[in-house]
Tab-separated table of C-alpha atoms and ligand atoms in Angstrom:
chain	number	residue	atom	x	y	z
A	41	MET	CA	139.655	134.836	184.785
A	42	ARG	CA	137.794	136.451	181.986
A	43	ALA	CA	136.711	135.085	178.504
A	44	VAL	CA	135.886	137.005	175.390
A	45	ILE	CA	133.468	135.302	173.049
A	46	PRO	CA	133.488	137.168	169.400
A	47	ALA	CA	129.875	136.798	168.268
A	48	ALA	CA	129.636	139.566	165.843
A	49	GLY	CA	130.042	137.788	162.673
A	50	LEU	CA	127.684	137.925	159.656
A	51	ALA	CA	127.540	134.048	159.628
A	52	THR	CA	127.476	134.052	155.928
A	53	ARG	CA	128.274	130.228	155.759
A	54	PHE	CA	124.646	129.507	157.279
A	55	LEU	CA	122.596	131.721	155.118
A	56	PRO	CA	119.685	132.146	154.973
A	57	ALA	CA	119.086	130.411	158.581
A	58	THR	CA	121.035	133.418	159.971
A	59	LYS	CA	119.499	136.286	158.221
A	60	ALA	CA	117.329	137.058	161.290
A	61	VAL	CA	118.599	134.690	163.808
A	62	PRO	CA	122.343	134.880	165.213
A	63	LYS	CA	124.215	131.558	164.433
A	64	GLU	CA	125.099	131.411	168.093
A	65	LEU	CA	121.405	130.753	168.855
A	66	LEU	CA	120.786	127.970	166.596
A	67	PRO	CA	119.659	125.030	168.837
A	68	VAL	CA	121.725	121.839	169.265
A	69	VAL	CA	118.940	119.355	170.750
A	70	ASP	CA	117.243	122.097	173.020
A	71	ARG	CA	120.178	124.485	174.036
A	72	PRO	CA	121.556	127.174	171.989
A	73	VAL	CA	125.072	126.967	170.500
A	74	LEU	CA	126.320	129.593	172.686
A	75	GLN	CA	125.070	128.135	176.050
A	76	TYR	CA	127.441	125.032	175.408
A	77	ILE	CA	130.332	127.506	174.991
A	78	VAL	CA	129.569	129.614	178.163
A	79	GLU	CA	129.139	126.367	180.140
A	80	GLU	CA	132.501	125.321	178.857
A	81	ALA	CA	133.874	128.492	180.211
A	82	ALA	CA	132.063	128.126	183.486
A	83	SER	CA	133.403	124.727	184.017
A	84	ALA	CA	137.051	125.860	183.472
A	85	GLY	CA	136.175	128.292	186.319
A	86	ILE	CA	135.926	131.561	184.230
A	87	THR	CA	133.186	133.856	186.088
A	88	ASP	CA	133.065	136.874	183.630
A	89	VAL	CA	132.352	136.870	180.061
A	90	LEU	CA	132.489	139.463	177.489
A	91	LEU	CA	130.210	138.986	174.327
A	92	ILE	CA	131.360	140.885	171.264
A	93	THR	CA	128.307	141.395	169.457
A	94	GLY	CA	126.908	143.378	166.485
A	95	ARG	CA	124.071	144.674	164.608
A	96	GLY	CA	120.981	142.172	165.058
A	97	LYS	CA	122.362	140.025	167.632
A	98	THR	CA	120.689	141.483	170.745
A	99	SER	CA	118.711	138.309	171.180
A	100	ILE	CA	121.990	136.611	172.178
A	101	VAL	CA	122.077	138.768	175.343
A	102	ASP	CA	118.347	138.067	176.493
A	103	HIS	CA	119.310	134.293	176.397
A	104	PHE	CA	121.713	134.824	179.374
A	105	ASP	CA	119.334	137.331	181.217
A	106	ARG	CA	116.376	136.329	183.593
A	107	GLN	CA	112.807	135.883	182.189
A	108	PRO	CA	110.710	136.868	185.193
A	109	TYR	CA	107.295	136.559	183.329
A	110	LEU	CA	107.913	132.881	181.860
A	111	GLU	CA	109.624	131.870	185.196
A	112	SER	CA	106.505	132.811	187.105
A	113	LYS	CA	104.151	131.052	184.682
A	114	LEU	CA	106.378	127.968	185.146
A	115	GLU	CA	106.292	128.490	188.869
A	116	ASP	CA	102.474	128.744	189.028
A	117	LYS	CA	102.271	125.376	187.048
A	118	GLY	CA	104.783	123.585	189.393
A	119	ASP	CA	107.204	122.882	186.459
A	120	ALA	CA	110.499	122.831	188.384
A	121	LYS	CA	112.228	120.973	185.260
A	122	ARG	CA	111.631	123.931	183.060
A	123	LEU	CA	111.968	126.468	185.741
A	124	GLU	CA	115.680	125.471	186.120
A	125	ALA	CA	116.574	124.978	182.429
A	126	VAL	CA	115.090	128.564	181.938
A	127	ARG	CA	117.185	129.953	184.945
A	128	HIS	CA	120.165	127.973	183.983
A	129	PRO	CA	121.947	130.409	181.601
A	130	SER	CA	121.525	133.393	183.693
A	131	GLU	CA	123.408	131.639	186.496
A	132	LEU	CA	126.478	130.316	184.802
A	133	VAL	CA	128.751	133.577	184.703
A	134	GLU	CA	128.416	137.145	184.590
A	135	ILE	CA	127.710	138.346	181.071
A	136	PHE	CA	128.853	141.667	179.687
A	137	THR	CA	128.527	142.991	176.058
A	138	CYS	CA	130.400	145.420	173.708
A	139	ARG	CA	129.432	146.056	170.218
A	140	GLN	CA	131.771	145.902	167.216
A	141	HIS	CA	130.597	148.401	164.782
A	142	GLU	CA	131.716	146.891	161.680
A	143	PRO	CA	132.861	143.397	161.177
A	144	LEU	CA	136.418	144.125	160.536
A	145	GLY	CA	138.077	140.695	161.262
A	146	LEU	CA	138.596	138.495	164.366
A	147	GLY	CA	141.519	140.386	165.592
A	148	HIS	CA	139.645	143.792	165.566
A	149	ALA	CA	136.720	142.004	167.599
A	150	VAL	CA	138.996	140.704	170.233
A	151	GLY	CA	140.700	144.366	170.004
A	152	CYS	CA	137.035	145.626	171.123
A	153	ALA	CA	137.505	143.762	174.572
A	154	GLU	CA	140.553	145.984	175.602
A	155	SER	CA	138.951	148.466	178.188
A	156	HIS	CA	137.117	145.557	179.595
A	157	VAL	CA	139.858	142.938	179.947
A	158	GLY	CA	142.785	145.546	180.939
A	159	ASN	CA	146.336	143.990	181.178
A	160	GLU	CA	145.405	140.737	182.375
A	161	PRO	CA	145.713	137.343	180.546
A	162	PHE	CA	142.035	136.205	179.038
A	163	ALA	CA	140.651	133.336	177.291
A	164	VAL	CA	138.938	133.878	173.992
A	165	LEU	CA	136.351	131.487	172.962
A	166	LEU	CA	134.945	131.579	169.370
A	167	GLY	CA	131.142	131.403	169.301
A	168	ASP	CA	130.728	128.721	166.846
A	169	GLU	CA	132.734	125.681	168.177
A	170	PHE	CA	132.934	123.817	171.460
A	171	MET	CA	134.766	120.522	173.072
A	172	ASP	CA	132.942	117.754	174.487
A	173	GLU	CA	132.349	118.437	178.146
A	174	GLY	CA	134.071	114.810	178.914
A	175	SER	CA	137.067	116.024	177.475
A	176	PRO	CA	137.754	119.617	178.209
A	177	LEU	CA	140.857	121.570	177.055
A	178	LEU	CA	140.607	124.943	178.462
A	179	PRO	CA	141.869	124.228	182.105
A	180	SER	CA	145.030	122.874	180.914
A	181	MET	CA	145.274	125.806	178.488
A	182	LEU	CA	144.916	128.265	181.401
A	183	ASP	CA	147.448	126.394	183.423
A	184	LEU	CA	150.156	126.316	180.424
A	185	GLN	CA	149.487	130.267	180.274
A	186	ALA	CA	149.966	130.848	183.949
A	187	ARG	CA	153.384	128.663	183.676
A	188	THR	CA	154.631	130.211	180.323
A	189	GLY	CA	153.102	133.796	180.483
A	190	GLY	CA	152.700	133.891	176.752
A	191	ILE	CA	150.091	132.896	174.209
A	192	VAL	CA	148.320	129.493	174.424
A	193	LEU	CA	146.711	127.995	171.269
A	194	ALA	CA	144.311	124.929	170.915
A	195	PHE	CA	145.409	122.410	167.636
A	196	VAL	CA	143.689	120.094	165.780
A	197	GLU	CA	145.346	117.775	163.224
A	198	VAL	CA	143.302	117.695	159.786
A	199	ALA	CA	143.921	116.440	156.304
A	200	PRO	CA	146.153	118.630	154.375
A	201	GLU	CA	143.439	119.625	151.933
A	202	GLU	CA	141.606	121.251	154.639
A	203	VAL	CA	144.386	123.537	156.233
A	204	SER	CA	143.347	126.637	153.991
A	205	ARG	CA	140.419	127.497	155.806
A	206	TYR	CA	142.219	128.053	158.932
A	207	GLY	CA	144.949	129.425	160.951
A	208	VAL	CA	147.940	126.827	160.709
A	209	ALA	CA	151.169	126.570	162.577
A	210	ALA	CA	154.715	125.312	162.468
A	211	VAL	CA	155.674	123.548	165.836
A	212	GLU	CA	158.695	122.127	167.464
A	213	PRO	CA	158.672	119.585	170.615
A	214	ALA	CA	157.921	121.757	173.928
A	215	GLU	CA	160.054	121.643	176.809
A	216	GLU	CA	159.932	118.309	179.055
A	217	GLY	CA	158.547	120.054	182.042
A	218	LEU	CA	155.441	121.407	180.353
A	219	ARG	CA	154.161	117.846	178.810
A	220	ASP	CA	152.242	116.954	181.952
A	221	LEU	CA	149.590	119.257	180.530
A	222	GLY	CA	149.051	117.009	177.361
A	223	GLU	CA	150.537	117.224	173.893
A	224	VAL	CA	152.021	120.305	174.383
A	225	VAL	CA	154.047	122.022	171.367
A	226	LYS	CA	156.062	125.118	170.995
A	227	VAL	CA	155.029	127.362	168.070
A	228	THR	CA	157.760	128.762	165.656
A	229	LYS	CA	155.438	130.085	162.794
A	230	LEU	CA	151.805	131.033	162.350
A	231	ILE	CA	149.989	131.772	159.068
A	232	GLU	CA	146.072	132.364	158.557
A	233	LYS	CA	144.642	130.456	155.761
A	234	PRO	CA	147.602	129.337	153.939
A	235	SER	CA	147.320	127.405	150.482
A	236	PRO	CA	147.913	123.712	150.622
A	237	ASP	CA	151.769	124.576	149.353
A	238	GLU	CA	152.519	127.214	152.004
A	239	ALA	CA	151.058	125.418	155.030
A	240	PRO	CA	153.904	124.638	157.404
A	241	SER	CA	151.868	121.753	158.866
A	242	ASN	CA	148.430	120.224	159.114
A	243	LEU	CA	147.864	121.433	162.871
A	244	ILE	CA	145.081	124.122	162.582
A	245	VAL	CA	144.372	126.709	165.204
A	246	VAL	CA	140.819	126.108	166.664
A	247	GLY	CA	138.737	128.305	168.502
A	248	ARG	CA	140.325	128.615	172.025
A	249	TYR	CA	142.987	130.844	172.845
A	250	VAL	CA	144.433	132.228	176.230
A	251	LEU	CA	146.061	135.329	175.434
A	252	PRO	CA	148.228	137.977	177.400
A	253	GLY	CA	147.092	141.660	177.774
A	254	THR	CA	149.853	142.699	175.529
A	255	VAL	CA	147.777	141.347	172.470
A	256	PHE	CA	145.815	144.685	172.226
A	257	GLU	CA	148.703	146.679	171.466
A	258	ALA	CA	149.888	144.098	168.579
A	259	ILE	CA	146.129	144.141	167.287
A	260	ARG	CA	146.491	148.019	166.800
A	261	ARG	CA	149.825	147.480	164.632
A	262	THR	CA	148.347	144.680	162.814
A	263	LYS	CA	147.239	145.586	159.218
A	264	PRO	CA	144.444	144.007	157.387
A	265	GLY	CA	145.542	140.372	156.006
A	266	SER	CA	143.472	137.514	154.822
A	267	GLY	CA	140.060	138.460	153.217
A	268	GLY	CA	141.115	142.126	154.202
A	269	GLU	CA	140.371	141.699	157.661
A	270	ILE	CA	142.505	142.291	160.737
A	271	GLN	CA	143.432	138.828	161.701
A	272	LEU	CA	143.929	137.496	165.291
A	273	THR	CA	146.591	134.995	163.592
A	274	ASP	CA	148.402	137.934	162.387
A	275	ALA	CA	148.728	139.707	165.553
A	276	MET	CA	149.733	136.662	167.581
A	277	GLY	CA	152.425	136.182	164.799
A	278	LEU	CA	153.682	139.613	165.176
A	279	MET	CA	154.162	138.691	168.939
A	280	LEU	CA	155.735	135.704	168.330
A	281	ASP	CA	158.588	137.366	165.898
A	282	GLU	CA	159.028	139.668	168.778
A	283	GLY	CA	159.711	137.059	171.506
A	284	THR	CA	156.454	136.227	173.002
A	285	PRO	CA	156.261	132.477	173.773
A	286	VAL	CA	153.654	130.836	171.982
A	287	TYR	CA	152.642	127.233	173.023
A	288	GLY	CA	149.670	124.967	171.911
A	289	ILE	CA	148.000	121.752	173.027
A	290	VAL	CA	146.999	119.308	170.499
A	291	TYR	CA	143.499	118.295	171.218
A	292	ARG	CA	142.497	114.653	170.375
A	293	GLY	CA	138.961	114.774	172.040
A	294	VAL	CA	135.670	115.480	170.458
A	295	ARG	CA	135.287	118.872	168.985
A	296	TYR	CA	131.901	120.153	167.756
A	297	ASP	CA	132.274	122.849	164.908
A	298	THR	CA	128.742	124.289	164.092
A	299	GLY	CA	129.915	127.292	161.916
A	300	MET	CA	128.650	125.276	158.904
A	301	PRO	CA	125.826	123.138	157.936
A	302	LEU	CA	127.604	119.730	158.068
A	303	GLY	CA	129.410	120.127	161.307
A	304	TYR	CA	126.323	121.577	162.895
A	305	LEU	CA	124.200	118.400	161.785
A	306	GLN	CA	127.143	116.287	163.156
A	307	ALA	CA	127.031	118.285	166.558
A	308	VAL	CA	123.182	117.786	166.786
A	309	VAL	CA	123.099	113.860	166.146
A	310	GLN	CA	126.085	113.253	168.303
A	311	LEU	CA	124.574	115.162	171.360
A	312	ALA	CA	121.068	113.928	170.798
A	313	ALA	CA	122.550	110.477	170.666
A	314	GLN	CA	124.141	111.101	173.997
A	315	ARG	CA	121.181	112.462	175.967
A	316	PRO	CA	119.757	110.448	178.619
A	317	ASP	CA	116.228	111.675	177.746
A	318	VAL	CA	115.673	111.559	174.151
A	319	GLY	CA	119.069	109.641	173.335
A	320	PRO	CA	117.644	106.165	173.436
A	321	ALA	CA	114.792	106.707	171.196
A	322	PHE	CA	116.732	108.718	168.833
A	323	ARG	CA	119.507	106.091	168.368
A	324	GLN	CA	117.013	103.570	167.790
A	325	TRP	CA	115.326	105.539	165.088
A	326	LEU	CA	118.620	106.768	163.624
A	327	ALA	CA	119.817	103.127	163.289
A	328	GLY	CA	116.701	101.886	161.352
A	329	PHE	CA	116.807	105.043	159.049
A	330	VAL	CA	120.233	104.584	158.320
A	331	ALA	CA	119.832	100.988	157.776
A	332	SER	CA	116.936	101.506	155.562
A	333	SER	CA	118.392	104.562	153.398
A	334	ASP	CA	121.420	102.413	152.996
A	335	GLY	CA	119.129	99.710	151.451
A	336	ALA	CA	117.560	102.345	149.221
A	337	ALA	CA	120.813	103.647	148.171
A	338	GLY	CA	122.267	100.248	147.664
A	339	GLY	CA	119.200	99.365	145.540
B	512	LIG	C1	139.044	131.796	162.701
B	512	LIG	C2	140.526	132.110	162.612
B	512	LIG	C3	141.511	130.930	162.033
B	512	LIG	C4	140.967	129.658	162.956
B	512	LIG	C5	139.500	129.424	162.789
B	512	LIG	C6	138.877	128.210	163.808
B	512	LIG	O1	138.782	131.821	161.318
B	512	LIG	O2	140.868	133.381	161.897
B	512	LIG	O3	142.574	131.198	162.398
B	512	LIG	O4	141.832	128.604	162.529
B	512	LIG	O5	138.841	130.665	163.338
B	512	LIG	O6	137.631	128.131	163.453
B	512	LIG	P1	137.314	131.903	160.780
B	512	LIG	O7	136.424	130.611	161.109
B	512	LIG	O8	136.630	133.223	161.371
B	512	LIG	O9	137.464	132.155	159.222
């Protein structure tokens, strides 16, 4: 199974940090965001990852390459722990890249994967969000796609006022026989970034998709939509209208969304607190900091 990670966006929500550094390389504790995503793919059995990159994003690829000079220096020093940390990203999956020449939208970016992916089903993982490794979703999504043959999405329930930043779905209960894979629902409608009045539910599409190869033909037929961009949601909506089965799994685990400063900070704090090395000292400091700043705010 192949995965495609679109990572060509301009990351305007994170400027100026992302003026010269791709947002996919911002660190969460000591690993870049994209490494968590590639680790999630590898844990689900994916062995081949195509990164869709853009201008100024070449350093993303370097992170997953070997670094012989640095490795030999660490080897000389006998620093086995850091040596393993430096090598690990290059051992996870086989990385391929392709450039999206212009940021024309998520649908267009996924369309760039056609010659690599061919006509097989594949996963799409957006480059700024990941699931907690203790509650993965991708394995069930891959299983659901193998059983239904269509499109499989991941949903998260949000407050109604948040829906207009996302793709939103109308759903109905799925067939009994599919429910062993989690909270599986059948999708009846998809809208990209609806106003709160137009939104058919508060189930938002999050950044994990399993798509059949027929999506490429649908992307080619998709006209620019929300924001003037070629939207993946619109291409999937076209397929839905034409009879492709579309299912989703409602995810109730922890999802880290690092595409915006607040979500990024939350991811850093949660993952730092869980780490066996820095976690205990960080938690102790954080508890003291929160107690003293609450006191300051109250006083
Ligand atoms: C994209 C998709 C949207 C989805 C979101 C998840 O939007 O177009 O349907 O809900 O990712 O993060 P973007 O964040 O690129 O605006």
